[in-house]
């Protein structure tokens, strides 16, 4: 056990609390493995009726994975570090998704990337007015992962493509509309946590919930559906109107900044997962890209621009979406053969 995560049993609940508020509770590899072990220990524990996953600090539940070490290893040409991290993280994501008891997550502030993999596969996902949820991977040359492609594939209409390609942030109303959250509880959450601990009764969440706020993405959905229905990312870009509405104009602006190859692959992954919407398929499709991401180069460059040099001026391998070919996408999405993701751990 380390100070960056608190895992314990309280009353009828198994509790996991992320405790890196200064780092916006970003997930380290050690945190991933501790969560995974707790899920194994508790799934058949008759003294535990439900799980509570929360975090310290007001700014974030979890703003993503701690990717600085991936940059360092990538600079050394070490392809194994990221692959092993993602394997363990994806196994943990699958365990959370499959967990046989209610999982109540409290998603204050930022929940992004790897935080979605911890917070948004629960059965009772709670948001408030501070909540901001996003899959921003394409901004750093990655694809929406940690099982996020399944959530995107199951979002209403074409909002999954919109969210995955633009990295737009959802507020509480949007998150509930798009299927990333379930309950809006605008009051202090501590009394609810204590009641859940004392009783193990997950129905208390339903009783505490208030009507969800209006979703701007729900209101914009007809426009999004009309312009994000293309079979490929190139189809989407070619179909954008000359005189777009405000949300489509903003989407085009965001996509112009993101990694072209990542967006092309993300579009394909979302479509493939929509055809077979299982957590296993989602993680397998995602891993095909992340396994190859360090060697391809955009991911390391994206980290450099975002958190190392912080110049926000990444130099992607492809100059823009017109430069990405079908062969480029194929190279990143082919099955991995003997290197394919194995969700079941071998002793």
GROMACS .gro file of C-alpha atoms in nm:
model
  347
    1UNK     CA    1   0.000   0.000   0.000
    2UNK     CA    2   0.128   0.350  -0.086
    3UNK     CA    3   0.010   0.699   0.000
    4UNK     CA    4  -0.107   0.759  -0.359
    5UNK     CA    5  -0.404   0.525  -0.319
    6UNK     CA    6  -0.603   0.411  -0.015
    7UNK     CA    7  -0.761   0.064  -0.039
    8UNK     CA    8  -0.953  -0.069   0.261
    9UNK     CA    9  -1.273  -0.229   0.383
   10UNK     CA   10  -1.521  -0.003   0.565
   11UNK     CA   11  -1.849  -0.145   0.690
   12UNK     CA   12  -2.021  -0.325   0.403
   13UNK     CA   13  -1.810  -0.151   0.138
   14UNK     CA   14  -1.477  -0.205  -0.029
   15UNK     CA   15  -1.322   0.139  -0.069
   16UNK     CA   16  -1.070   0.264  -0.325
   17UNK     CA   17  -0.965   0.628  -0.289
   18UNK     CA   18  -0.721   0.792  -0.532
   19UNK     CA   19  -0.487   1.024  -0.341
   20UNK     CA   20  -0.268   1.224  -0.576
   21UNK     CA   21  -0.458   1.554  -0.579
   22UNK     CA   22  -0.155   1.761  -0.683
   23UNK     CA   23  -0.124   1.538  -0.991
   24UNK     CA   24  -0.503   1.546  -1.049
   25UNK     CA   25  -0.504   1.186  -0.925
   26UNK     CA   26  -0.331   1.060  -1.238
   27UNK     CA   27  -0.294   0.681  -1.239
   28UNK     CA   28   0.048   0.526  -1.192
   29UNK     CA   29   0.129   0.168  -1.283
   30UNK     CA   30   0.142   0.079  -0.914
   31UNK     CA   31  -0.206   0.224  -0.859
   32UNK     CA   32  -0.340   0.019  -1.150
   33UNK     CA   33  -0.202  -0.301  -1.002
   34UNK     CA   34  -0.331  -0.224  -0.654
   35UNK     CA   35  -0.683  -0.165  -0.787
   36UNK     CA   36  -0.663  -0.489  -0.984
   37UNK     CA   37  -0.559  -0.687  -0.677
   38UNK     CA   38  -0.838  -0.536  -0.468
   39UNK     CA   39  -1.095  -0.636  -0.730
   40UNK     CA   40  -0.964  -0.992  -0.719
   41UNK     CA   41  -0.972  -0.999  -0.338
   42UNK     CA   42  -1.322  -0.856  -0.305
   43UNK     CA   43  -1.525  -1.014  -0.585
   44UNK     CA   44  -1.610  -1.320  -0.374
   45UNK     CA   45  -1.586  -1.157  -0.030
   46UNK     CA   46  -1.926  -1.205   0.134
   47UNK     CA   47  -1.856  -0.923   0.380
   48UNK     CA   48  -1.851  -0.670   0.098
   49UNK     CA   49  -2.179  -0.576  -0.069
   50UNK     CA   50  -2.055  -0.296  -0.295
   51UNK     CA   51  -1.752  -0.091  -0.397
   52UNK     CA   52  -1.700   0.282  -0.354
   53UNK     CA   53  -1.438   0.445  -0.576
   54UNK     CA   54  -1.362   0.811  -0.510
   55UNK     CA   55  -1.071   1.054  -0.497
   56UNK     CA   56  -0.918   1.325  -0.280
   57UNK     CA   57  -0.936   1.686  -0.396
   58UNK     CA   58  -1.194   1.903  -0.567
   59UNK     CA   59  -1.023   1.944  -0.905
   60UNK     CA   60  -1.027   1.588  -1.034
   61UNK     CA   61  -1.146   1.235  -0.982
   62UNK     CA   62  -0.868   1.124  -1.218
   63UNK     CA   63  -0.735   1.326  -1.509
   64UNK     CA   64  -0.571   1.029  -1.682
   65UNK     CA   65  -0.267   0.804  -1.669
   66UNK     CA   66   0.071   0.924  -1.549
   67UNK     CA   67   0.242   0.923  -1.889
   68UNK     CA   68   0.574   1.093  -1.808
   69UNK     CA   69   0.747   0.756  -1.762
   70UNK     CA   70   0.617   0.646  -2.102
   71UNK     CA   71   0.793   0.944  -2.259
   72UNK     CA   72   1.118   0.862  -2.084
   73UNK     CA   73   1.107   0.496  -2.186
   74UNK     CA   74   1.005   0.589  -2.540
   75UNK     CA   75   1.299   0.823  -2.571
   76UNK     CA   76   1.522   0.527  -2.485
   77UNK     CA   77   1.355   0.320  -2.756
   78UNK     CA   78   1.198   0.095  -2.494
   79UNK     CA   79   0.875  -0.039  -2.643
   80UNK     CA   80   0.803  -0.280  -2.359
   81UNK     CA   81   0.721  -0.035  -2.079
   82UNK     CA   82   0.408   0.109  -2.236
   83UNK     CA   83   0.293  -0.230  -2.358
   84UNK     CA   84   0.317  -0.382  -2.009
   85UNK     CA   85   0.147  -0.080  -1.851
   86UNK     CA   86  -0.143  -0.093  -2.096
   87UNK     CA   87  -0.180  -0.470  -2.056
   88UNK     CA   88  -0.216  -0.436  -1.679
   89UNK     CA   89  -0.440  -0.132  -1.708
   90UNK     CA   90  -0.673  -0.296  -1.959
   91UNK     CA   91  -0.697  -0.607  -1.743
   92UNK     CA   92  -0.800  -0.386  -1.453
   93UNK     CA   93  -1.057  -0.208  -1.672
   94UNK     CA   94  -1.208  -0.541  -1.773
   95UNK     CA   95  -1.225  -0.657  -1.410
   96UNK     CA   96  -1.410  -0.339  -1.314
   97UNK     CA   97  -1.653  -0.380  -1.602
   98UNK     CA   98  -1.722  -0.742  -1.505
   99UNK     CA   99  -1.724  -0.688  -1.127
  100UNK     CA  100  -2.016  -0.890  -0.984
  101UNK     CA  101  -2.123  -0.634  -0.723
  102UNK     CA  102  -2.242  -0.273  -0.749
  103UNK     CA  103  -1.959  -0.024  -0.809
  104UNK     CA  104  -2.040   0.333  -0.702
  105UNK     CA  105  -1.804   0.598  -0.839
  106UNK     CA  106  -1.794   0.966  -0.742
  107UNK     CA  107  -1.669   1.169  -1.037
  108UNK     CA  108  -1.593   1.523  -0.928
  109UNK     CA  109  -1.392   1.761  -1.145
  110UNK     CA  110  -1.190   1.613  -1.428
  111UNK     CA  111  -1.243   1.249  -1.528
  112UNK     CA  112  -1.039   1.192  -1.840
  113UNK     CA  113  -0.861   0.915  -2.027
  114UNK     CA  114  -0.742   0.658  -1.775
  115UNK     CA  115  -0.982   0.811  -1.522
  116UNK     CA  116  -1.272   0.704  -1.743
  117UNK     CA  117  -1.138   0.349  -1.722
  118UNK     CA  118  -1.161   0.360  -1.342
  119UNK     CA  119  -1.470   0.574  -1.297
  120UNK     CA  120  -1.701   0.507  -1.591
  121UNK     CA  121  -1.723   0.127  -1.596
  122UNK     CA  122  -1.906   0.123  -1.264
  123UNK     CA  123  -2.274   0.046  -1.220
  124UNK     CA  124  -2.359   0.367  -1.031
  125UNK     CA  125  -2.161   0.662  -1.170
  126UNK     CA  126  -2.227   0.991  -0.989
  127UNK     CA  127  -2.156   1.342  -1.120
  128UNK     CA  128  -2.215   1.696  -0.997
  129UNK     CA  129  -2.182   2.050  -1.128
  130UNK     CA  130  -1.802   2.034  -1.122
  131UNK     CA  131  -1.778   1.718  -1.335
  132UNK     CA  132  -1.596   1.736  -1.667
  133UNK     CA  133  -1.556   1.403  -1.848
  134UNK     CA  134  -1.361   1.350  -2.170
  135UNK     CA  135  -1.161   1.110  -2.384
  136UNK     CA  136  -0.874   1.340  -2.495
  137UNK     CA  137  -0.637   1.077  -2.630
  138UNK     CA  138  -0.633   1.203  -2.989
  139UNK     CA  139  -0.480   1.527  -2.861
  140UNK     CA  140  -0.164   1.332  -2.770
  141UNK     CA  141  -0.150   1.089  -3.059
  142UNK     CA  142  -0.334   0.803  -2.891
  143UNK     CA  143  -0.683   0.658  -2.942
  144UNK     CA  144  -0.965   0.652  -2.686
  145UNK     CA  145  -0.877   0.347  -2.480
  146UNK     CA  146  -0.928   0.186  -2.133
  147UNK     CA  147  -1.255   0.051  -2.273
  148UNK     CA  148  -1.365   0.404  -2.359
  149UNK     CA  149  -1.432   0.301  -2.717
  150UNK     CA  150  -1.718   0.086  -2.587
  151UNK     CA  151  -1.874   0.387  -2.412
  152UNK     CA  152  -1.828   0.596  -2.727
  153UNK     CA  153  -1.976   0.324  -2.948
  154UNK     CA  154  -2.285   0.305  -2.726
  155UNK     CA  155  -2.340   0.681  -2.700
  156UNK     CA  156  -2.656   0.807  -2.872
  157UNK     CA  157  -2.634   0.863  -3.246
  158UNK     CA  158  -2.291   0.980  -3.357
  159UNK     CA  159  -2.194   1.151  -3.035
  160UNK     CA  160  -1.931   0.881  -2.982
  161UNK     CA  161  -1.747   0.981  -3.297
  162UNK     CA  162  -1.783   1.347  -3.204
  163UNK     CA  163  -1.646   1.300  -2.851
  164UNK     CA  164  -1.365   1.067  -2.957
  165UNK     CA  165  -1.239   1.282  -3.245
  166UNK     CA  166  -1.277   1.626  -3.087
  167UNK     CA  167  -1.189   1.536  -2.725
  168UNK     CA  168  -1.471   1.768  -2.617
  169UNK     CA  169  -1.557   1.776  -2.246
  170UNK     CA  170  -1.893   1.667  -2.111
  171UNK     CA  171  -2.059   1.832  -1.813
  172UNK     CA  172  -2.295   1.643  -1.583
  173UNK     CA  173  -2.593   1.660  -1.817
  174UNK     CA  174  -2.386   1.560  -2.119
  175UNK     CA  175  -2.220   1.271  -1.936
  176UNK     CA  176  -2.555   1.125  -1.835
  177UNK     CA  177  -2.701   1.172  -2.183
  178UNK     CA  178  -2.396   1.011  -2.348
  179UNK     CA  179  -2.381   0.713  -2.111
  180UNK     CA  180  -2.066   0.803  -1.919
  181UNK     CA  181  -2.258   0.866  -1.594
  182UNK     CA  182  -2.588   0.767  -1.436
  183UNK     CA  183  -2.677   0.997  -1.146
  184UNK     CA  184  -2.667   1.369  -1.074
  185UNK     CA  185  -2.616   1.433  -0.704
  186UNK     CA  186  -2.545   1.806  -0.658
  187UNK     CA  187  -2.519   1.805  -0.279
  188UNK     CA  188  -2.236   1.703  -0.045
  189UNK     CA  189  -2.151   1.340  -0.121
  190UNK     CA  190  -2.010   1.242   0.218
  191UNK     CA  191  -2.345   1.156   0.385
  192UNK     CA  192  -2.431   0.926   0.095
  193UNK     CA  193  -2.093   0.755   0.118
  194UNK     CA  194  -2.142   0.694   0.489
  195UNK     CA  195  -2.488   0.548   0.434
  196UNK     CA  196  -2.352   0.316   0.165
  197UNK     CA  197  -2.074   0.205   0.398
  198UNK     CA  198  -2.314   0.139   0.683
  199UNK     CA  199  -2.582  -0.044   0.484
  200UNK     CA  200  -2.426  -0.177   0.164
  201UNK     CA  201  -2.752  -0.074  -0.004
  202UNK     CA  202  -2.686   0.060  -0.354
  203UNK     CA  203  -3.049   0.172  -0.397
  204UNK     CA  204  -2.965   0.468  -0.174
  205UNK     CA  205  -2.797   0.623  -0.477
  206UNK     CA  206  -3.130   0.630  -0.661
  207UNK     CA  207  -3.291   0.801  -0.364
  208UNK     CA  208  -3.018   1.067  -0.347
  209UNK     CA  209  -3.021   1.155  -0.716
  210UNK     CA  210  -3.174   1.473  -0.857
  211UNK     CA  211  -3.304   1.527  -1.212
  212UNK     CA  212  -3.016   1.556  -1.456
  213UNK     CA  213  -2.930   1.900  -1.596
  214UNK     CA  214  -3.004   1.981  -1.959
  215UNK     CA  215  -2.746   1.842  -2.200
  216UNK     CA  216  -2.610   2.076  -2.468
  217UNK     CA  217  -2.495   1.770  -2.664
  218UNK     CA  218  -2.849   1.632  -2.660
  219UNK     CA  219  -2.970   1.957  -2.811
  220UNK     CA  220  -2.690   1.953  -3.070
  221UNK     CA  221  -2.728   1.585  -3.155
  222UNK     CA  222  -2.919   1.625  -3.484
  223UNK     CA  223  -2.635   1.842  -3.615
  224UNK     CA  224  -2.369   1.604  -3.486
  225UNK     CA  225  -2.547   1.299  -3.629
  226UNK     CA  226  -2.569   1.466  -3.969
  227UNK     CA  227  -2.196   1.541  -3.991
  228UNK     CA  228  -2.025   1.258  -3.801
  229UNK     CA  229  -2.186   0.960  -3.976
  230UNK     CA  230  -1.908   0.903  -4.229
  231UNK     CA  231  -1.755   0.558  -4.260
  232UNK     CA  232  -1.403   0.697  -4.218
  233UNK     CA  233  -1.254   1.007  -4.061
  234UNK     CA  234  -1.183   1.130  -4.413
  235UNK     CA  235  -1.552   1.091  -4.500
  236UNK     CA  236  -1.642   1.297  -4.194
  237UNK     CA  237  -1.398   1.573  -4.285
  238UNK     CA  238  -1.506   1.583  -4.648
  239UNK     CA  239  -1.869   1.612  -4.539
  240UNK     CA  240  -1.826   1.914  -4.313
  241UNK     CA  241  -2.032   2.209  -4.435
  242UNK     CA  242  -1.880   2.526  -4.575
  243UNK     CA  243  -2.091   2.730  -4.335
  244UNK     CA  244  -2.107   2.517  -4.021
  245UNK     CA  245  -2.313   2.564  -3.706
  246UNK     CA  246  -2.119   2.673  -3.395
  247UNK     CA  247  -2.074   2.319  -3.261
  248UNK     CA  248  -1.953   2.183  -3.596
  249UNK     CA  249  -1.720   2.481  -3.642
  250UNK     CA  250  -1.573   2.415  -3.299
  251UNK     CA  251  -1.540   2.046  -3.379
  252UNK     CA  252  -1.347   2.123  -3.698
  253UNK     CA  253  -1.117   2.354  -3.506
  254UNK     CA  254  -1.043   2.087  -3.245
  255UNK     CA  255  -0.988   1.812  -3.501
  256UNK     CA  256  -0.739   2.033  -3.688
  257UNK     CA  257  -0.518   2.020  -3.377
  258UNK     CA  258  -0.538   1.647  -3.304
  259UNK     CA  259  -0.324   1.365  -3.443
  260UNK     CA  260  -0.460   1.275  -3.789
  261UNK     CA  261  -0.372   0.905  -3.770
  262UNK     CA  262  -0.518   0.867  -3.421
  263UNK     CA  263  -0.848   1.017  -3.535
  264UNK     CA  264  -0.861   0.792  -3.841
  265UNK     CA  265  -0.801   0.483  -3.628
  266UNK     CA  266  -1.039   0.600  -3.354
  267UNK     CA  267  -1.318   0.628  -3.610
  268UNK     CA  268  -1.258   0.270  -3.722
  269UNK     CA  269  -1.237   0.137  -3.367
  270UNK     CA  270  -1.565   0.301  -3.264
  271UNK     CA  271  -1.738   0.152  -3.569
  272UNK     CA  272  -1.594  -0.194  -3.507
  273UNK     CA  273  -1.693  -0.189  -3.141
  274UNK     CA  274  -2.043  -0.070  -3.229
  275UNK     CA  275  -2.080  -0.385  -3.439
  276UNK     CA  276  -1.963  -0.607  -3.150
  277UNK     CA  277  -2.014  -0.407  -2.829
  278UNK     CA  278  -1.821  -0.604  -2.569
  279UNK     CA  279  -1.550  -0.487  -2.332
  280UNK     CA  280  -1.324  -0.762  -2.465
  281UNK     CA  281  -1.356  -0.643  -2.825
  282UNK     CA  282  -1.312  -0.280  -2.725
  283UNK     CA  283  -0.990  -0.343  -2.533
  284UNK     CA  284  -0.855  -0.571  -2.807
  285UNK     CA  285  -0.915  -0.308  -3.077
  286UNK     CA  286  -0.759  -0.035  -2.862
  287UNK     CA  287  -0.454  -0.245  -2.775
  288UNK     CA  288  -0.375  -0.302  -3.142
  289UNK     CA  289  -0.302   0.071  -3.165
  290UNK     CA  290  -0.148   0.132  -2.823
  291UNK     CA  291   0.087  -0.167  -2.867
  292UNK     CA  292   0.229   0.007  -3.175
  293UNK     CA  293   0.192   0.366  -3.054
  294UNK     CA  294   0.538   0.430  -2.912
  295UNK     CA  295   0.713   0.300  -3.223
  296UNK     CA  296   0.480   0.497  -3.454
  297UNK     CA  297   0.589   0.823  -3.295
  298UNK     CA  298   0.282   1.046  -3.260
  299UNK     CA  299   0.221   0.942  -2.899
  300UNK     CA  300   0.571   1.034  -2.781
  301UNK     CA  301   0.550   1.363  -2.972
  302UNK     CA  302   0.209   1.430  -2.821
  303UNK     CA  303   0.342   1.381  -2.469
  304UNK     CA  304   0.635   1.609  -2.546
  305UNK     CA  305   0.410   1.889  -2.667
  306UNK     CA  306   0.155   1.849  -2.387
  307UNK     CA  307   0.353   1.783  -2.069
  308UNK     CA  308   0.730   1.793  -2.136
  309UNK     CA  309   0.797   2.110  -2.337
  310UNK     CA  310   0.434   2.226  -2.303
  311UNK     CA  311   0.453   2.418  -2.630
  312UNK     CA  312   0.120   2.273  -2.751
  313UNK     CA  313   0.270   2.250  -3.100
  314UNK     CA  314   0.298   1.878  -3.181
  315UNK     CA  315   0.458   1.781  -3.510
  316UNK     CA  316   0.249   1.484  -3.617
  317UNK     CA  317   0.376   1.222  -3.862
  318UNK     CA  318   0.089   1.314  -4.097
  319UNK     CA  319   0.044   1.682  -4.180
  320UNK     CA  320  -0.337   1.659  -4.177
  321UNK     CA  321  -0.625   1.419  -4.239
  322UNK     CA  322  -0.568   1.418  -4.616
  323UNK     CA  323  -0.222   1.268  -4.559
  324UNK     CA  324  -0.354   0.951  -4.385
  325UNK     CA  325  -0.398   0.649  -4.613
  326UNK     CA  326  -0.594   0.330  -4.566
  327UNK     CA  327  -0.262   0.149  -4.544
  328UNK     CA  328  -0.155   0.372  -4.255
  329UNK     CA  329  -0.470   0.280  -4.066
  330UNK     CA  330  -0.430  -0.087  -4.148
  331UNK     CA  331  -0.076  -0.094  -4.006
  332UNK     CA  332  -0.209   0.022  -3.669
  333UNK     CA  333  -0.517  -0.200  -3.654
  334UNK     CA  334  -0.408  -0.541  -3.780
  335UNK     CA  335  -0.442  -0.828  -3.530
  336UNK     CA  336  -0.133  -0.870  -3.315
  337UNK     CA  337  -0.110  -1.249  -3.334
  338UNK     CA  338   0.096  -1.385  -3.046
  339UNK     CA  339   0.125  -1.031  -2.905
  340UNK     CA  340  -0.254  -0.987  -2.879
  341UNK     CA  341  -0.395  -0.864  -2.552
  342UNK     CA  342  -0.452  -1.142  -2.299
  343UNK     CA  343  -0.707  -1.027  -2.042
  344UNK     CA  344  -0.670  -1.337  -1.830
  345UNK     CA  345  -0.354  -1.329  -1.622
  346UNK     CA  346  -0.130  -1.635  -1.626
  347UNK     CA  347   0.012  -1.748  -1.292
   0.00000   0.00000   0.00000
